[in-house]
Amino acid sequence: MSKNISFFIGHRGTLIDHDENSLDAFEAALKFGANYIEIDVRKTKDNELVIFHDSKVDRITHSKGLLENYTYSEIARMRLKLTNSHIPTLNEVLKTFRNKIKFMVELKGENIREDVIRTINNHNLLEDCIISGRNLLDLEKVKRNYHESYVCYNITKAKSLKLKDFVKQGKERRLHFIPDFISLHSKKITQEFIEVCHTNNILVLSWNFIGYNNPIAVIKGLVEIGIDGILFDNHKNIKFTKQWLEKINQVS
């Protein structure tokens, strides 16, 4: 029986050798075989949508404080610590990478959903995006209002339906809302969880491999139990995983 995954996602592009969520990071993920890039979207003080993971700018820029307290013109002058790259906007990323790769768009902060969807629609890219977040109500509204959209519930630190309750309701086939995807921290993924998701027609994605001595071994183990996609922290591991899958499927 062949083993495979369909979603090779560059987590913030990559977390290795490049500034995360930078154009260079996204290019690296694309070069090494990603078919999606995961991008985190936040809103500036003057409502510009920018690509940035943390609520504060301290960790990866030379500035300090909450991103939401800066205007876009101030954000545009900031430089990322590793390679001196700038912080891109959502518009810039969609324009640069459309027709090259698809997008997993993580909603960060409050009251951002409609602005993000409007921007994606302006580029006619809604069908090329997975809208991801921890607020299940937000995702329900996206799916209800935009039937062609794909949504992913980031359940690890979810704000409403928690992991234990999801598994219980999923087993009993009484989930109120069925997202297209669900993402969970790699340490929490079990075969039971994957089976519950698949029974409810939900595809399973796994993230956070940065702390492992041998992340490829962990990824291989998840493939063996039926994972549908991986958010790769290291863009180089996308290529290694694809080579391994090709090899084992030739043998089988």
Short mmCIF file of C-alpha atoms in Angstrom, two decimals:
data_model
loop_
_atom_site.label_atom_id
_atom_site.label_comp_id
_atom_site.label_asym_id
_atom_site.label_seq_id
_atom_site.Cartn_x
_atom_site.Cartn_y
_atom_site.Cartn_z
CA MET A 1 0.00 0.00 0.00
CA SER A 2 1.45 3.36 -1.02
CA LYS A 3 2.09 6.12 1.50
CA ASN A 4 1.73 9.75 0.59
CA ILE A 5 0.80 13.22 1.73
CA SER A 6 -0.78 15.90 -0.42
CA PHE A 7 0.10 19.09 1.43
CA PHE A 8 3.74 20.16 1.65
CA ILE A 9 3.44 23.47 3.48
CA GLY A 10 6.29 25.86 4.21
CA HIS A 11 5.64 26.98 7.81
CA ARG A 12 6.07 30.77 7.68
CA GLY A 13 7.97 29.88 4.52
CA THR A 14 10.76 28.40 6.60
CA LEU A 15 12.23 28.94 10.05
CA ILE A 16 15.76 27.97 8.96
CA ASP A 17 18.42 30.17 7.27
CA HIS A 18 15.88 32.89 6.44
CA ASP A 19 13.71 35.36 8.32
CA GLU A 20 10.33 33.72 8.87
CA ASN A 21 7.39 35.17 6.94
CA SER A 22 9.72 37.02 4.56
CA LEU A 23 9.69 36.92 0.78
CA ASP A 24 13.03 35.08 0.89
CA ALA A 25 11.56 32.43 3.21
CA PHE A 26 8.64 31.89 0.85
CA GLU A 27 10.99 31.62 -2.14
CA ALA A 28 13.04 28.99 -0.28
CA ALA A 29 9.95 26.90 0.46
CA LEU A 30 8.90 27.10 -3.18
CA LYS A 31 12.38 26.12 -4.39
CA PHE A 32 12.45 23.00 -2.21
CA GLY A 33 9.06 21.71 -3.30
CA ALA A 34 6.33 23.26 -1.15
CA ASN A 35 2.90 23.46 -2.74
CA TYR A 36 1.62 25.82 -0.01
CA ILE A 37 3.16 28.51 2.15
CA GLU A 38 1.71 29.24 5.58
CA ILE A 39 1.52 32.97 6.29
CA ASP A 40 0.41 34.78 9.45
CA VAL A 41 -1.64 37.93 8.94
CA ARG A 42 -1.93 40.80 11.40
CA LYS A 43 -3.37 44.29 11.20
CA THR A 44 -1.36 47.47 11.80
CA LYS A 45 -2.61 50.52 13.70
CA ASP A 46 -3.90 51.98 10.42
CA ASN A 47 -5.47 48.68 9.27
CA GLU A 48 -2.87 47.49 6.77
CA LEU A 49 -2.58 43.69 6.58
CA VAL A 50 1.00 42.54 7.11
CA ILE A 51 2.66 39.14 7.37
CA PHE A 52 3.91 38.65 10.93
CA HIS A 53 3.52 35.85 13.47
CA ASP A 54 4.01 37.37 16.93
CA SER A 55 1.82 40.01 18.55
CA LYS A 56 5.04 41.87 19.46
CA VAL A 57 7.80 42.85 17.04
CA ASP A 58 10.64 42.29 19.55
CA ARG A 59 11.73 38.74 18.68
CA ILE A 60 12.62 39.13 15.00
CA THR A 61 13.04 42.89 14.47
CA HIS A 62 15.19 45.56 16.13
CA SER A 63 12.08 47.37 17.40
CA LYS A 64 9.90 46.73 20.44
CA GLY A 65 6.22 46.67 21.33
CA LEU A 66 2.93 45.46 19.91
CA LEU A 67 2.67 45.39 16.14
CA GLU A 68 -0.87 46.76 16.34
CA ASN A 69 0.49 49.98 17.86
CA TYR A 70 2.59 50.77 14.78
CA THR A 71 1.37 52.32 11.53
CA TYR A 72 2.22 50.62 8.27
CA SER A 73 4.76 53.32 7.38
CA GLU A 74 6.56 52.54 10.64
CA ILE A 75 6.36 48.79 10.00
CA ALA A 76 7.72 49.28 6.49
CA ARG A 77 10.88 50.85 7.91
CA MET A 78 11.55 47.94 10.27
CA ARG A 79 14.05 45.27 9.24
CA LEU A 80 14.09 41.61 10.21
CA LYS A 81 17.14 40.64 12.25
CA LEU A 82 18.60 37.76 10.27
CA THR A 83 18.78 39.05 6.70
CA ASN A 84 17.63 42.67 6.96
CA SER A 85 14.47 41.81 5.01
CA HIS A 86 11.33 43.92 5.24
CA ILE A 87 7.95 42.86 6.62
CA PRO A 88 5.72 42.16 3.60
CA THR A 89 2.05 42.97 3.23
CA LEU A 90 -0.61 40.41 2.39
CA ASN A 91 -1.14 42.16 -0.95
CA GLU A 92 2.56 41.89 -1.74
CA VAL A 93 2.75 38.17 -0.97
CA LEU A 94 -0.38 37.31 -2.95
CA LYS A 95 0.81 39.36 -5.92
CA THR A 96 4.34 37.92 -5.84
CA PHE A 97 3.47 34.26 -5.47
CA ARG A 98 0.13 33.86 -7.26
CA ASN A 99 0.28 31.12 -9.91
CA LYS A 100 3.45 29.78 -8.26
CA ILE A 101 2.12 28.32 -5.02
CA LYS A 102 -1.00 28.20 -2.85
CA PHE A 103 -1.50 29.84 0.53
CA MET A 104 -2.44 28.81 4.04
CA VAL A 105 -3.51 32.07 5.67
CA GLU A 106 -3.51 32.13 9.47
CA LEU A 107 -5.77 34.77 11.03
CA LYS A 108 -3.95 36.54 13.88
CA GLY A 109 -5.52 39.09 16.19
CA GLU A 110 -9.13 40.22 16.42
CA ASN A 111 -11.51 41.60 13.78
CA ILE A 112 -9.32 40.63 10.85
CA ARG A 113 -11.38 37.99 9.06
CA GLU A 114 -13.35 40.12 6.61
CA ASP A 115 -10.38 42.31 5.70
CA VAL A 116 -8.32 39.23 4.89
CA ILE A 117 -11.07 37.63 2.80
CA ARG A 118 -11.70 40.89 0.94
CA THR A 119 -8.02 41.20 0.08
CA ILE A 120 -7.79 37.60 -1.10
CA ASN A 121 -10.92 38.06 -3.21
CA ASN A 122 -9.43 41.19 -4.78
CA HIS A 123 -6.72 38.90 -6.16
CA ASN A 124 -9.28 36.21 -7.15
CA LEU A 125 -7.36 33.69 -5.05
CA LEU A 126 -9.92 32.41 -2.54
CA GLU A 127 -9.88 28.91 -4.04
CA ASP A 128 -6.08 28.88 -3.76
CA CYS A 129 -6.16 29.64 -0.03
CA ILE A 130 -6.79 27.71 3.16
CA ILE A 131 -8.08 30.11 5.82
CA SER A 132 -6.76 28.97 9.19
CA GLY A 133 -7.42 30.11 12.73
CA ARG A 134 -8.17 29.24 16.35
CA ASN A 135 -11.60 30.86 16.43
CA LEU A 136 -14.10 28.29 15.19
CA LEU A 137 -16.88 30.88 14.82
CA ASP A 138 -14.67 32.90 12.47
CA LEU A 139 -14.11 29.84 10.31
CA GLU A 140 -17.81 28.98 10.29
CA LYS A 141 -18.60 32.49 9.03
CA VAL A 142 -15.97 32.21 6.30
CA LYS A 143 -17.41 28.89 5.11
CA ARG A 144 -21.00 30.10 5.30
CA ASN A 145 -20.39 33.31 3.39
CA TYR A 146 -17.81 31.98 0.91
CA HIS A 147 -18.76 28.43 -0.06
CA GLU A 148 -15.75 28.00 -2.32
CA SER A 149 -13.35 28.65 0.55
CA TYR A 150 -11.32 26.07 2.48
CA VAL A 151 -10.91 26.45 6.24
CA CYS A 152 -8.55 24.89 8.78
CA TYR A 153 -9.19 24.74 12.51
CA ASN A 154 -5.94 25.26 14.43
CA ILE A 155 -7.03 23.24 17.43
CA THR A 156 -3.82 23.09 19.50
CA LYS A 157 -4.55 26.32 21.39
CA ALA A 158 -8.13 26.67 20.23
CA LYS A 159 -10.43 29.29 21.72
CA SER A 160 -13.64 27.28 21.66
CA LEU A 161 -13.86 23.55 20.83
CA LYS A 162 -10.91 21.92 22.63
CA LEU A 163 -9.05 18.82 21.47
CA LYS A 164 -10.60 16.41 24.00
CA ASP A 165 -14.14 17.58 23.21
CA PHE A 166 -13.47 17.49 19.47
CA VAL A 167 -12.37 13.85 19.63
CA LYS A 168 -15.40 12.89 21.76
CA GLN A 169 -17.88 14.67 19.48
CA GLY A 170 -16.10 13.40 16.39
CA LYS A 171 -16.37 9.79 17.54
CA GLU A 172 -20.09 10.28 18.11
CA ARG A 173 -20.50 12.03 14.73
CA ARG A 174 -22.07 15.09 16.32
CA LEU A 175 -19.66 17.87 15.42
CA HIS A 176 -21.55 21.13 14.95
CA PHE A 177 -19.23 22.34 12.19
CA ILE A 178 -16.95 20.33 9.91
CA PRO A 179 -13.85 22.27 8.77
CA ASP A 180 -12.02 21.10 5.66
CA PHE A 181 -8.77 20.73 7.61
CA ILE A 182 -7.63 20.55 11.19
CA SER A 183 -4.07 21.31 12.34
CA LEU A 184 -2.48 20.00 15.51
CA HIS A 185 0.95 20.13 17.17
CA SER A 186 3.04 17.12 16.12
CA LYS A 187 3.45 15.87 19.71
CA LYS A 188 -0.32 15.58 20.15
CA ILE A 189 -1.12 13.69 16.93
CA THR A 190 -2.29 10.10 17.39
CA GLN A 191 -3.67 7.52 15.01
CA GLU A 192 -6.99 7.74 16.85
CA PHE A 193 -7.13 11.50 16.24
CA ILE A 194 -6.42 11.03 12.53
CA GLU A 195 -9.07 8.30 12.25
CA VAL A 196 -11.68 10.48 13.97
CA CYS A 197 -10.91 13.32 11.57
CA HIS A 198 -11.04 11.10 8.49
CA THR A 199 -14.33 9.57 9.65
CA ASN A 200 -15.72 13.12 9.61
CA ASN A 201 -14.12 13.94 6.23
CA ILE A 202 -11.55 16.28 7.75
CA LEU A 203 -7.97 16.34 6.45
CA VAL A 204 -5.23 16.44 9.10
CA LEU A 205 -2.18 18.71 9.11
CA SER A 206 0.66 18.65 11.62
CA TRP A 207 3.02 21.43 12.69
CA ASN A 208 6.02 22.17 14.92
CA PHE A 209 9.00 19.90 14.27
CA ILE A 210 11.69 22.41 15.20
CA GLY A 211 12.55 20.88 18.59
CA TYR A 212 13.22 17.32 17.44
CA ASN A 213 16.71 15.85 17.00
CA ASN A 214 15.40 13.95 13.97
CA PRO A 215 12.32 15.71 12.56
CA ILE A 216 12.34 13.54 9.43
CA ALA A 217 11.82 10.44 11.58
CA VAL A 218 8.84 12.11 13.26
CA ILE A 219 7.41 13.11 9.88
CA LYS A 220 7.84 9.54 8.59
CA GLY A 221 5.97 8.24 11.63
CA LEU A 222 3.07 10.60 10.97
CA VAL A 223 2.93 9.55 7.33
CA GLU A 224 2.73 5.92 8.46
CA ILE A 225 -0.39 6.63 10.54
CA GLY A 226 -2.16 8.58 7.80
CA ILE A 227 -1.33 12.28 8.10
CA ASP A 228 -2.51 14.34 5.10
CA GLY A 229 -0.04 17.22 5.25
CA ILE A 230 2.94 18.70 7.06
CA LEU A 231 3.85 22.27 7.94
CA PHE A 232 7.63 22.12 7.46
CA ASP A 233 9.77 24.33 9.70
CA ASN A 234 12.84 23.53 7.60
CA HIS A 235 12.31 23.99 3.86
CA LYS A 236 15.05 21.45 3.09
CA ASN A 237 13.01 18.70 4.75
CA ILE A 238 10.31 19.12 2.11
CA LYS A 239 12.70 17.78 -0.51
CA PHE A 240 13.95 14.99 1.77
CA THR A 241 10.39 13.88 2.55
CA LYS A 242 9.39 13.86 -1.11
CA GLN A 243 12.46 11.77 -1.98
CA TRP A 244 11.66 9.30 0.80
CA LEU A 245 8.02 9.00 -0.32
CA GLU A 246 9.07 8.41 -3.90
CA LYS A 247 11.50 5.69 -2.81
CA ILE A 248 9.12 3.76 -0.55
CA ASN A 249 6.27 3.95 -3.06
CA GLN A 250 8.51 2.54 -5.79
CA VAL A 251 9.35 -0.39 -3.53
CA SER A 252 5.71 -1.03 -2.61
#
